Amino acid sequence: MNLVLLGPPGSGKGTQATFIAEELEIPHISTGDMLREAVSKQTELGIKAKSYMDKGELVPDEVVIGIAIERLKSADCQKGFLLDGFPRTVRQAEALDKALSESGHKLDAVLNIEVADEEIINRLTGRRSCVDCKRVYHLVFEPPQNPNFCDACGGKLVHRSDDTIETVTNRLKVYKEQTEPLISYYKRQNLLKSVDGQQSIDAVFYDILTVLKGDYA
Ligand code: AP5
Ligand code: MG
């Protein structure tokens, strides 16, 4: 299946992506993770992206479209993929549609995870992420056995530098202005499937599988 995960910062895209990718045996492609990797390696892309990410602004379309479309050409994406955090502007969505149709593919569904703003601040200030396998934890809602190391791979757990209150507030504003219009964009294409993200992690996953049933079962 070719899937997109849509939702505000902290809605649980990365958390659910781990489970969905495992269940459907498709690669999890997070543009946020790809950009953070580039930042940590101090590549040319990383140096350019860092200034935007630190402020909670979107990295320019032409940069992100290039890396996402290139990634989708890899062999492991030919039998399906799960995009997390891309597209997040109408221009990115149009570029994705064009690239997919040129290669004879199309999206099967866009999963929209709905969470209220107040909940997002709680989630992001307590989040910890593994620098190696990118698995996501929360110190209260999804605690790792050891607060410093990943249960899955033993990698170091870090608090993302863009998870401060100021940056999260701007990320939410940017989401509403630039990414929320994608909800109508994908509704018009009859691809949007919304789920209530304010339930337990297991319940959200169950709902996602339920809305996808028929598409993949
Ligand atoms: P990105 O990395 O994509 O961040 P985001 O969209 O802001 O989303 P997050 O990763 O913060 O949240 P999430 O929805 O994955 O939630 P998670 O599962 O971690 O982007 C970062 C930056 O990169 C952007 O600001 C931008 O600068 C740049 N960028 C990336 N893509 C771009 C693009 N396409 N175009 C331009 N720029 C781009 O969960 C959050 C927390 O909640 C965790 O602690 C988790 O344990 C907890 N949690 C999850 N589910 C539940 C639940 N059901 N109940 C309780 N707690 C829960
Ligand atoms: Mg994420």
Coordinates of N, CA and C and ligand atoms in Angstrom, one line a residue:
M1 N 0.8 -1.2 0.0 CA 0.0 0.0 0.0 C 0.9 1.2 0.0
N2 N 0.4 2.3 -0.7 CA 1.1 3.6 -0.7 C 0.3 4.5 0.2
L3 N 0.9 4.9 1.4 CA 0.1 5.6 2.4 C 0.8 6.9 2.8
V4 N 0.0 7.9 3.2 CA 0.6 9.1 3.8 C 0.0 9.3 5.2
L5 N 0.8 9.7 6.1 CA 0.3 10.0 7.5 C 0.3 11.5 7.6
L6 N -0.9 12.0 7.9 CA -1.1 13.5 8.1 C -1.5 13.7 9.5
G7 N -1.1 14.9 10.1 CA -1.5 15.2 11.4 C -0.6 16.3 12.0
P8 N -1.1 17.0 13.0 CA -0.2 18.1 13.6 C 1.0 17.5 14.3
P9 N 2.0 18.4 14.6 CA 3.2 17.9 15.4 C 2.7 17.2 16.6
G10 N 3.3 16.1 16.9 CA 3.0 15.4 18.2 C 1.7 14.6 18.1
S11 N 1.1 14.5 17.0 CA -0.2 13.7 16.9 C 0.0 12.2 17.0
G12 N 1.3 11.8 16.8 CA 1.6 10.4 16.9 C 1.9 9.7 15.6
K13 N 2.3 10.5 14.6 CA 2.6 10.0 13.3 C 3.8 9.0 13.4
G14 N 4.9 9.4 14.0 CA 6.0 8.6 14.1 C 5.8 7.3 14.9
T15 N 5.0 7.5 16.0 CA 4.6 6.3 16.9 C 3.8 5.3 16.1
Q16 N 2.8 5.7 15.4 CA 1.9 4.8 14.6 C 2.7 4.3 13.4
A17 N 3.6 5.1 12.8 CA 4.3 4.7 11.6 C 5.1 3.4 11.9
T18 N 5.7 3.3 13.1 CA 6.5 2.1 13.4 C 5.6 0.9 13.3
F19 N 4.4 1.0 13.9 CA 3.5 -0.2 13.9 C 3.0 -0.5 12.6
I20 N 2.6 0.5 11.8 CA 1.9 0.3 10.5 C 3.0 -0.3 9.6
A21 N 4.2 0.2 9.6 CA 5.2 -0.2 8.7 C 5.5 -1.7 8.9
E22 N 5.5 -2.1 10.2 CA 5.8 -3.5 10.6 C 4.7 -4.4 10.1
E23 N 3.4 -3.9 10.4 CA 2.3 -4.7 10.0 C 2.1 -4.9 8.5
L24 N 2.4 -3.8 7.8 CA 2.1 -3.9 6.3 C 3.4 -4.3 5.5
E25 N 4.5 -4.3 6.3 CA 5.8 -4.6 5.7 C 6.2 -3.6 4.6
I26 N 6.1 -2.4 4.9 CA 6.4 -1.3 4.0 C 7.4 -0.4 4.7
P27 N 8.3 0.3 3.9 CA 9.2 1.2 4.6 C 8.6 2.5 5.1
H28 N 9.0 2.9 6.3 CA 8.6 4.2 6.9 C 9.5 5.3 6.5
I29 N 8.9 6.2 5.8 CA 9.8 7.3 5.3 C 9.4 8.6 6.0
S30 N 10.2 9.1 6.9 CA 10.0 10.4 7.6 C 10.9 11.4 7.1
T31 N 10.4 12.5 6.5 CA 11.3 13.6 6.0 C 11.9 14.3 7.2
G32 N 11.2 14.3 8.4 CA 11.8 14.9 9.6 C 13.0 14.1 10.0
D33 N 12.9 12.8 10.0 CA 14.1 11.9 10.4 C 15.2 12.1 9.4
M34 N 14.9 12.2 8.1 CA 15.9 12.3 7.1 C 16.6 13.7 7.3
L35 N 15.9 14.7 7.6 CA 16.5 16.0 7.7 C 17.3 16.1 9.0
R36 N 16.8 15.4 10.1 CA 17.6 15.4 11.4 C 18.9 14.6 11.2
E37 N 18.9 13.6 10.4 CA 20.1 12.8 10.1 C 21.1 13.7 9.3
A38 N 20.6 14.5 8.4 CA 21.5 15.4 7.6 C 22.0 16.5 8.5
V39 N 21.2 16.9 9.5 CA 21.7 18.0 10.4 C 22.8 17.4 11.3
S40 N 22.6 16.1 11.8 CA 23.6 15.5 12.7 C 24.9 15.2 11.9
K41 N 24.8 15.0 10.6 CA 26.0 14.7 9.8 C 26.6 16.0 9.3
Q42 N 26.0 17.1 9.5 CA 26.4 18.4 9.0 C 26.7 18.4 7.5
T43 N 25.8 17.8 6.8 CA 25.9 17.8 5.3 C 25.4 19.2 4.9
E44 N 25.6 19.5 3.6 CA 25.1 20.8 3.1 C 23.6 21.0 3.3
L45 N 22.9 19.9 3.0 CA 21.4 19.9 3.2 C 21.1 20.2 4.7
G46 N 21.8 19.5 5.6 CA 21.6 19.6 7.0 C 21.9 21.0 7.5
I47 N 22.9 21.6 7.0 CA 23.3 23.0 7.5 C 22.1 23.9 7.0
K48 N 21.7 23.7 5.8 CA 20.6 24.6 5.3 C 19.3 24.4 6.1
A49 N 19.0 23.1 6.4 CA 17.7 22.8 7.0 C 17.6 23.2 8.5
K50 N 18.8 23.2 9.2 CA 18.8 23.4 10.6 C 18.1 24.7 11.0
S51 N 18.4 25.8 10.3 CA 17.9 27.1 10.7 C 16.4 27.1 10.6
Y52 N 15.8 26.4 9.7 CA 14.4 26.4 9.6 C 13.8 25.5 10.7
M53 N 14.4 24.3 10.9 CA 13.8 23.4 11.9 C 13.9 24.0 13.3
D54 N 15.0 24.7 13.6 CA 15.1 25.2 15.0 C 14.0 26.2 15.3
K55 N 13.5 26.9 14.2 CA 12.5 27.9 14.4 C 11.1 27.3 14.3
G56 N 11.0 26.1 13.9 CA 9.7 25.4 13.7 C 9.1 25.8 12.3
E57 N 9.9 26.3 11.4 CA 9.5 26.7 10.1 C 9.6 25.5 9.2
L58 N 8.9 25.5 8.0 CA 9.1 24.4 7.1 C 10.4 24.6 6.3
V59 N 11.1 23.6 6.0 CA 12.2 23.6 5.1 C 11.7 23.9 3.7
P60 N 12.3 24.7 2.8 CA 11.7 25.1 1.5 C 11.3 23.9 0.7
D61 N 10.2 24.0 0.0 CA 9.6 22.9 -0.8 C 10.6 22.3 -1.7
E62 N 11.3 23.1 -2.5 CA 12.2 22.5 -3.5 C 13.2 21.6 -2.9
V63 N 13.7 21.9 -1.6 CA 14.6 21.0 -1.0 C 14.0 19.7 -0.6
V64 N 12.8 19.8 0.1 CA 12.2 18.6 0.7 C 11.6 17.7 -0.5
I65 N 11.0 18.3 -1.5 CA 10.4 17.6 -2.6 C 11.5 16.7 -3.2
G66 N 12.7 17.3 -3.4 CA 13.8 16.6 -4.0 C 14.2 15.3 -3.2
I67 N 14.4 15.5 -1.9 CA 14.8 14.3 -1.1 C 13.7 13.2 -1.0
A68 N 12.5 13.7 -0.9 CA 11.4 12.7 -0.7 C 11.2 11.9 -2.0
I69 N 11.1 12.6 -3.1 CA 10.9 11.9 -4.4 C 12.0 11.0 -4.7
E70 N 13.2 11.4 -4.4 CA 14.4 10.5 -4.7 C 14.3 9.3 -3.8
R71 N 13.9 9.4 -2.6 CA 13.8 8.3 -1.7 C 12.7 7.3 -2.2
L72 N 11.6 7.8 -2.8 CA 10.6 6.9 -3.3 C 11.0 6.1 -4.5
K73 N 12.1 6.5 -5.1 CA 12.5 5.7 -6.3 C 13.3 4.5 -5.9
S74 N 13.6 4.4 -4.6 CA 14.4 3.2 -4.1 C 13.6 1.9 -4.3
A75 N 14.4 0.8 -4.4 CA 13.8 -0.5 -4.7 C 12.8 -0.9 -3.6
D76 N 13.1 -0.6 -2.3 CA 12.2 -1.0 -1.2 C 10.9 -0.3 -1.2
C77 N 10.7 0.8 -2.0 CA 9.4 1.5 -2.1 C 8.5 1.0 -3.2
Q78 N 9.0 0.1 -4.0 CA 8.2 -0.4 -5.2 C 6.9 -1.2 -4.8
K79 N 7.0 -1.8 -3.6 CA 5.8 -2.6 -3.2 C 5.0 -1.8 -2.1
G80 N 5.2 -0.5 -2.0 CA 4.5 0.2 -1.0 C 5.4 1.1 -0.1
F81 N 4.8 2.1 0.5 CA 5.5 3.0 1.4 C 4.6 3.7 2.3
L82 N 5.2 4.2 3.4 CA 4.4 5.0 4.4 C 5.1 6.3 4.6
L83 N 4.5 7.4 4.1 CA 5.2 8.7 4.2 C 4.7 9.3 5.5
D84 N 5.6 9.8 6.3 CA 5.3 10.5 7.6 C 6.0 11.9 7.5
G85 N 5.1 12.9 7.5 CA 5.6 14.3 7.5 C 5.8 14.8 6.1
F86 N 5.5 14.1 5.1 CA 5.5 14.6 3.7 C 4.3 14.0 3.0
P87 N 3.6 14.7 2.2 CA 3.7 16.2 2.0 C 3.2 17.0 3.1
R88 N 3.6 18.2 3.2 CA 3.0 19.1 4.2 C 2.7 20.5 3.6
T89 N 2.7 20.7 2.3 CA 2.2 21.9 1.7 C 1.5 21.3 0.4
V90 N 0.6 22.2 -0.1 CA -0.1 21.8 -1.3 C 0.9 21.6 -2.5
R91 N 1.9 22.4 -2.5 CA 2.9 22.2 -3.6 C 3.6 20.9 -3.5
Q92 N 3.9 20.5 -2.2 CA 4.5 19.1 -2.1 C 3.6 18.0 -2.5
A93 N 2.3 18.2 -2.2 CA 1.3 17.2 -2.5 C 1.2 17.0 -4.0
E94 N 1.2 18.2 -4.7 CA 1.1 18.1 -6.2 C 2.3 17.5 -6.8
A95 N 3.5 17.8 -6.2 CA 4.7 17.2 -6.7 C 4.7 15.7 -6.5
L96 N 4.1 15.2 -5.4 CA 4.0 13.8 -5.1 C 3.1 13.1 -6.1
D97 N 1.9 13.7 -6.3 CA 1.0 13.2 -7.3 C 1.6 13.0 -8.6
K98 N 2.4 14.0 -9.0 CA 3.0 14.0 -10.4 C 4.0 12.9 -10.4
A99 N 4.9 12.8 -9.4 CA 5.9 11.8 -9.4 C 5.3 10.4 -9.4
L100 N 4.3 10.2 -8.6 CA 3.7 8.9 -8.6 C 3.0 8.5 -9.9
S101 N 2.3 9.5 -10.5 CA 1.6 9.1 -11.7 C 2.6 8.9 -12.9
E102 N 3.8 9.6 -12.8 CA 4.8 9.4 -13.9 C 5.4 8.0 -13.8
S103 N 5.4 7.4 -12.5 CA 6.0 6.1 -12.4 C 4.9 5.0 -12.3
G104 N 3.6 5.4 -12.7 CA 2.5 4.4 -12.8 C 2.0 4.0 -11.4
H105 N 2.2 4.8 -10.4 CA 1.7 4.5 -9.0 C 0.7 5.6 -8.6
K106 N 0.0 5.3 -7.5 CA -0.9 6.3 -6.9 C -1.0 6.0 -5.4
L107 N -1.5 7.0 -4.7 CA -1.8 6.8 -3.2 C -3.0 5.9 -3.0
D108 N -3.0 5.1 -2.0 CA -4.1 4.3 -1.6 C -5.0 5.0 -0.5
A109 N -4.3 5.7 0.4 CA -5.0 6.3 1.5 C -4.1 7.3 2.2
V110 N -4.8 8.3 2.8 CA -4.1 9.4 3.6 C -4.7 9.3 5.0
L111 N -3.9 8.9 6.0 CA -4.4 8.7 7.3 C -4.2 10.1 8.1
N112 N -5.3 10.6 8.6 CA -5.2 11.9 9.2 C -5.5 11.7 10.7
I113 N -4.4 11.9 11.6 CA -4.5 11.7 13.0 C -4.9 13.0 13.7
E114 N -6.1 13.0 14.3 CA -6.6 14.2 14.9 C -6.3 14.3 16.4
V115 N -5.7 15.4 16.8 CA -5.4 15.6 18.3 C -5.5 17.1 18.6
A116 N -6.1 17.5 19.7 CA -6.2 18.9 20.1 C -4.9 19.5 20.5
D117 N -4.8 20.8 20.3 CA -3.6 21.6 20.6 C -3.1 21.4 22.0
E118 N -3.9 21.4 23.1 CA -3.5 21.3 24.5 C -2.7 20.0 24.7
E119 N -3.2 18.9 24.1 CA -2.6 17.6 24.3 C -1.2 17.6 23.7
I120 N -1.0 18.3 22.6 CA 0.2 18.3 21.8 C 1.4 18.8 22.6
I121 N 1.2 19.9 23.4 CA 2.2 20.5 24.2 C 2.7 19.4 25.3
N122 N 1.7 18.8 25.9 CA 2.1 17.7 26.9 C 2.9 16.6 26.3
R123 N 2.5 16.2 25.1 CA 3.2 15.1 24.4 C 4.6 15.5 24.0
L124 N 4.8 16.7 23.5 CA 6.1 17.0 22.9 C 7.1 17.4 24.0
T125 N 6.7 17.9 25.1 CA 7.7 18.3 26.1 C 8.2 17.0 26.8
G126 N 7.4 15.9 26.8 CA 7.8 14.7 27.4 C 8.4 13.6 26.5
R127 N 8.5 14.0 25.2 CA 9.0 13.0 24.2 C 10.5 12.7 24.3
R128 N 10.8 11.5 24.1 CA 12.2 11.1 23.9 C 12.3 10.3 22.6
S129 N 13.3 10.5 21.8 CA 13.5 9.7 20.5 C 14.8 9.1 20.5
C130 N 14.9 7.9 19.9 CA 16.1 7.1 19.7 C 16.9 7.7 18.6
V131 N 18.2 8.0 18.8 CA 19.0 8.6 17.8 C 19.3 7.5 16.7
D132 N 19.3 6.3 17.0 CA 19.6 5.2 16.1 C 18.4 4.7 15.3
C133 N 17.4 4.1 16.0 CA 16.3 3.5 15.2 C 15.1 4.4 15.1
K134 N 15.2 5.6 15.7 CA 14.2 6.7 15.6 C 12.9 6.3 16.4
R135 N 12.9 5.2 17.2 CA 11.6 4.9 17.9 C 11.3 6.1 18.9
V136 N 10.0 6.3 19.1 CA 9.6 7.4 19.9 C 9.0 6.9 21.2
Y137 N 9.4 7.6 22.3 CA 8.8 7.3 23.7 C 8.2 8.6 24.3
H138 N 7.5 8.4 25.4 CA 7.1 9.5 26.2 C 7.4 9.2 27.7
L139 N 8.0 10.1 28.4 CA 8.4 9.8 29.8 C 7.2 9.3 30.7
V140 N 6.0 9.8 30.3 CA 4.8 9.4 31.1 C 3.9 8.4 30.4
F141 N 3.6 8.8 29.1 CA 2.6 8.0 28.4 C 3.1 6.7 27.7
E142 N 4.4 6.7 27.4 CA 5.0 5.5 26.8 C 6.5 5.4 27.2
P143 N 6.7 5.1 28.6 CA 8.0 5.2 29.1 C 9.0 4.1 28.7
P144 N 10.2 4.4 28.3 CA 11.2 3.4 28.1 C 11.6 2.8 29.4
Q145 N 12.1 1.5 29.4 CA 12.6 0.9 30.7 C 13.6 1.7 31.4
N146 N 14.6 2.3 30.5 CA 15.6 3.1 31.1 C 15.4 4.5 30.4
P147 N 15.3 5.6 31.1 CA 15.0 6.9 30.5 C 16.1 7.4 29.5
N148 N 17.3 6.8 29.5 CA 18.3 7.2 28.6 C 18.6 6.4 27.4
F149 N 18.0 5.1 27.4 CA 18.3 4.2 26.3 C 17.1 3.6 25.7
C150 N 17.2 3.3 24.4 CA 16.0 2.7 23.6 C 15.8 1.2 24.0
D151 N 14.6 0.9 24.3 CA 14.2 -0.5 24.6 C 14.5 -1.4 23.4
A152 N 14.2 -0.9 22.2 CA 14.3 -1.7 21.0 C 15.7 -2.0 20.5
C153 N 16.6 -1.0 20.6 CA 18.0 -1.2 20.0 C 19.1 -0.7 20.9
G154 N 18.8 -0.2 22.1 CA 19.8 0.2 23.0 C 20.4 1.6 22.7
G155 N 19.9 2.2 21.6 CA 20.5 3.6 21.2 C 20.2 4.6 22.3
K156 N 20.9 5.8 22.1 CA 20.7 6.9 23.1 C 19.4 7.6 22.8
L157 N 18.6 7.9 23.9 CA 17.4 8.7 23.8 C 17.6 10.1 24.0
V158 N 17.1 11.0 23.1 CA 17.3 12.4 23.2 C 16.0 13.2 23.1
H159 N 16.0 14.4 23.7 CA 14.9 15.3 23.6 C 15.1 16.2 22.4
R160 N 14.2 16.2 21.4 CA 14.4 16.9 20.2 C 14.6 18.4 20.5
S161 N 15.5 19.1 19.8 CA 15.8 20.5 20.1 C 14.6 21.4 19.6
D162 N 13.7 20.9 18.8 CA 12.6 21.7 18.4 C 11.3 21.4 19.2
D163 N 11.5 20.7 20.4 CA 10.4 20.4 21.3 C 10.3 21.4 22.4
T164 N 10.8 22.6 22.3 CA 10.6 23.7 23.3 C 9.2 24.3 23.1
I165 N 8.6 24.9 24.2 CA 7.3 25.4 24.0 C 7.2 26.4 22.9
E166 N 8.2 27.3 22.8 CA 8.2 28.4 21.7 C 8.2 27.7 20.3
T167 N 9.0 26.7 20.1 CA 9.1 26.2 18.8 C 7.9 25.3 18.5
V168 N 7.4 24.6 19.5 CA 6.1 23.8 19.3 C 5.0 24.7 18.9
T169 N 4.9 25.9 19.6 CA 3.8 26.8 19.3 C 3.9 27.3 17.8
N170 N 5.1 27.6 17.4 CA 5.2 28.0 16.0 C 5.0 26.8 15.0
R171 N 5.4 25.6 15.4 CA 5.1 24.5 14.5 C 3.6 24.3 14.3
L172 N 2.9 24.5 15.4 CA 1.4 24.4 15.3 C 0.8 25.4 14.4
K173 N 1.3 26.7 14.5 CA 0.8 27.7 13.7 C 1.1 27.4 12.2
V174 N 2.4 27.0 12.0 CA 2.8 26.6 10.6 C 1.9 25.5 10.1
Y175 N 1.6 24.5 10.9 CA 0.8 23.4 10.5 C -0.6 23.9 10.0
K176 N -1.2 24.8 10.9 CA -2.6 25.2 10.5 C -2.5 26.0 9.2
E177 N -1.5 26.9 9.0 CA -1.5 27.7 7.8 C -1.1 26.9 6.6
Q178 N -0.1 26.0 6.7 CA 0.4 25.4 5.5 C 0.1 24.0 5.2
T179 N -0.2 23.2 6.3 CA -0.4 21.8 6.1 C -1.9 21.4 6.2
E180 N -2.7 22.1 7.1 CA -4.1 21.8 7.2 C -4.9 21.8 5.9
P181 N -4.5 22.7 4.9 CA -5.2 22.7 3.6 C -5.2 21.3 2.9
L182 N -4.2 20.5 3.3 CA -4.1 19.2 2.7 C -5.3 18.3 3.0
I183 N -6.0 18.6 4.1 CA -7.1 17.8 4.5 C -8.2 17.9 3.4
S184 N -8.5 19.1 3.0 CA -9.5 19.3 1.9 C -8.9 18.7 0.6
Y185 N -7.6 18.9 0.4 CA -7.0 18.5 -0.9 C -7.2 17.0 -1.0
Y186 N -7.0 16.2 0.1 CA -7.1 14.7 0.0 C -8.6 14.3 0.1
K187 N -9.4 15.1 0.8 CA -10.8 14.8 0.8 C -11.4 14.8 -0.6
R188 N -11.0 15.8 -1.4 CA -11.5 16.0 -2.7 C -11.0 14.8 -3.6
Q189 N -9.9 14.2 -3.2 CA -9.4 13.0 -4.0 C -10.0 11.7 -3.4
N190 N -10.9 11.9 -2.4 CA -11.5 10.7 -1.8 C -10.5 9.7 -1.1
L191 N -9.4 10.3 -0.6 CA -8.4 9.4 0.0 C -8.3 9.6 1.5
L192 N -9.0 10.6 2.1 CA -8.8 10.9 3.5 C -9.5 10.0 4.4
K193 N -8.7 9.4 5.4 CA -9.3 8.6 6.4 C -8.9 9.2 7.8
S194 N -9.8 9.8 8.5 CA -9.4 10.4 9.8 C -9.6 9.4 11.0
V195 N -8.7 9.5 11.9 CA -8.8 8.7 13.2 C -8.6 9.6 14.4
D196 N -9.3 9.3 15.5 CA -9.1 10.0 16.7 C -7.8 9.6 17.4
G197 N -6.9 10.6 17.4 CA -5.5 10.3 17.9 C -5.4 10.5 19.4
Q198 N -6.6 10.9 20.1 CA -6.5 11.1 21.5 C -7.1 9.9 22.3
Q199 N -6.6 8.7 21.9 CA -6.9 7.5 22.6 C -5.5 6.9 22.9
S200 N -5.6 5.7 23.6 CA -4.3 5.0 23.8 C -3.6 4.7 22.5
I201 N -2.3 4.5 22.5 CA -1.5 4.2 21.3 C -2.1 3.0 20.6
D202 N -2.4 2.0 21.4 CA -3.0 0.7 20.9 C -4.3 1.0 20.2
A203 N -5.2 1.8 20.8 CA -6.5 2.0 20.3 C -6.4 2.8 19.0
V204 N -5.5 3.8 18.9 CA -5.3 4.5 17.6 C -4.9 3.5 16.5
F205 N -3.9 2.6 16.9 CA -3.4 1.7 15.9 C -4.6 0.8 15.4
Y206 N -5.4 0.3 16.3 CA -6.5 -0.5 16.0 C -7.5 0.2 15.0
D207 N -7.7 1.5 15.3 CA -8.6 2.3 14.4 C -8.0 2.5 13.0
I208 N -6.7 2.6 13.0 CA -6.0 2.8 11.7 C -6.2 1.5 10.9
L209 N -5.9 0.4 11.5 CA -6.1 -0.9 10.8 C -7.5 -1.1 10.3
T210 N -8.5 -0.6 11.2 CA -9.9 -0.8 10.8 C -10.2 0.1 9.6
V211 N -9.8 1.3 9.6 CA -10.1 2.2 8.4 C -9.4 1.7 7.1
L212 N -8.3 1.0 7.3 CA -7.5 0.5 6.1 C -8.1 -0.8 5.6
K213 N -8.8 -1.5 6.5 CA -9.4 -2.8 6.1 C -10.2 -2.7 4.8
G214 N -10.1 -3.7 4.0 CA -10.7 -3.5 2.7 C -9.7 -3.0 1.7
D215 N -8.9 -2.1 2.2 CA -7.8 -1.6 1.3 C -6.7 -2.6 1.2
Y216 N -6.4 -3.3 2.4 CA -5.2 -4.2 2.4 C -5.5 -5.6 2.8
A217 N -6.6 -5.8 3.6 CA -6.8 -7.2 4.2 C -7.2 -8.2 3.1
Ligands
AP5_1 P1 8.7 16.2 11.8 O1 9.8 15.4 12.3 O2 7.9 15.6 10.7 O3 7.9 16.7 13.0 P2 6.3 17.0 13.2 O4 5.4 16.8 12.0 O5 6.3 18.3 13.9 O6 5.8 15.8 14.0 P3 6.5 15.2 15.3 O7 7.5 14.2 14.8 O8 6.9 16.2 16.3 O9 5.3 14.4 15.9 P4 4.6 13.0 15.5 O10 3.3 13.2 14.9 O11 5.6 12.1 14.8 O12 4.4 12.4 17.0 P5 5.1 11.2 17.8 O13 4.7 9.9 17.3 O14 6.6 11.5 17.9 O15 9.3 17.6 11.3 C1 10.2 18.3 12.0 C2 10.7 19.5 11.2 O16 11.4 19.1 10.0 C3 9.6 20.5 10.7 O17 9.2 21.4 11.7 C4 10.2 21.1 9.5 O18 11.1 22.1 9.9 C5 11.0 19.9 8.9 N1 10.3 19.1 7.9 C6 10.0 17.8 8.0 N2 9.3 17.4 7.0 C7 9.1 18.5 6.2 C8 8.4 18.7 5.0 N3 7.8 17.8 4.3 N4 8.5 20.0 4.5 C9 9.1 21.0 5.1 N5 9.8 20.8 6.3 C10 9.8 19.6 6.8 O19 4.5 11.4 19.3 C11 4.7 12.6 20.0 C12 4.8 12.2 21.5 O20 3.5 11.7 22.0 C13 5.8 11.0 21.8 O21 6.4 11.3 23.1 C14 4.8 9.8 21.9 O22 5.3 8.8 22.8 C15 3.5 10.4 22.5 N6 2.3 9.7 21.9 C16 2.1 9.3 20.7 N7 0.8 8.8 20.6 C17 0.3 8.9 21.8 C18 -1.0 8.6 22.4 N8 -1.9 8.0 21.6 N9 -1.2 8.8 23.7 C19 -0.3 9.4 24.4 N10 1.0 9.8 24.0 C20 1.2 9.5 22.7
MG2 MG 7.5 12.4 14.0

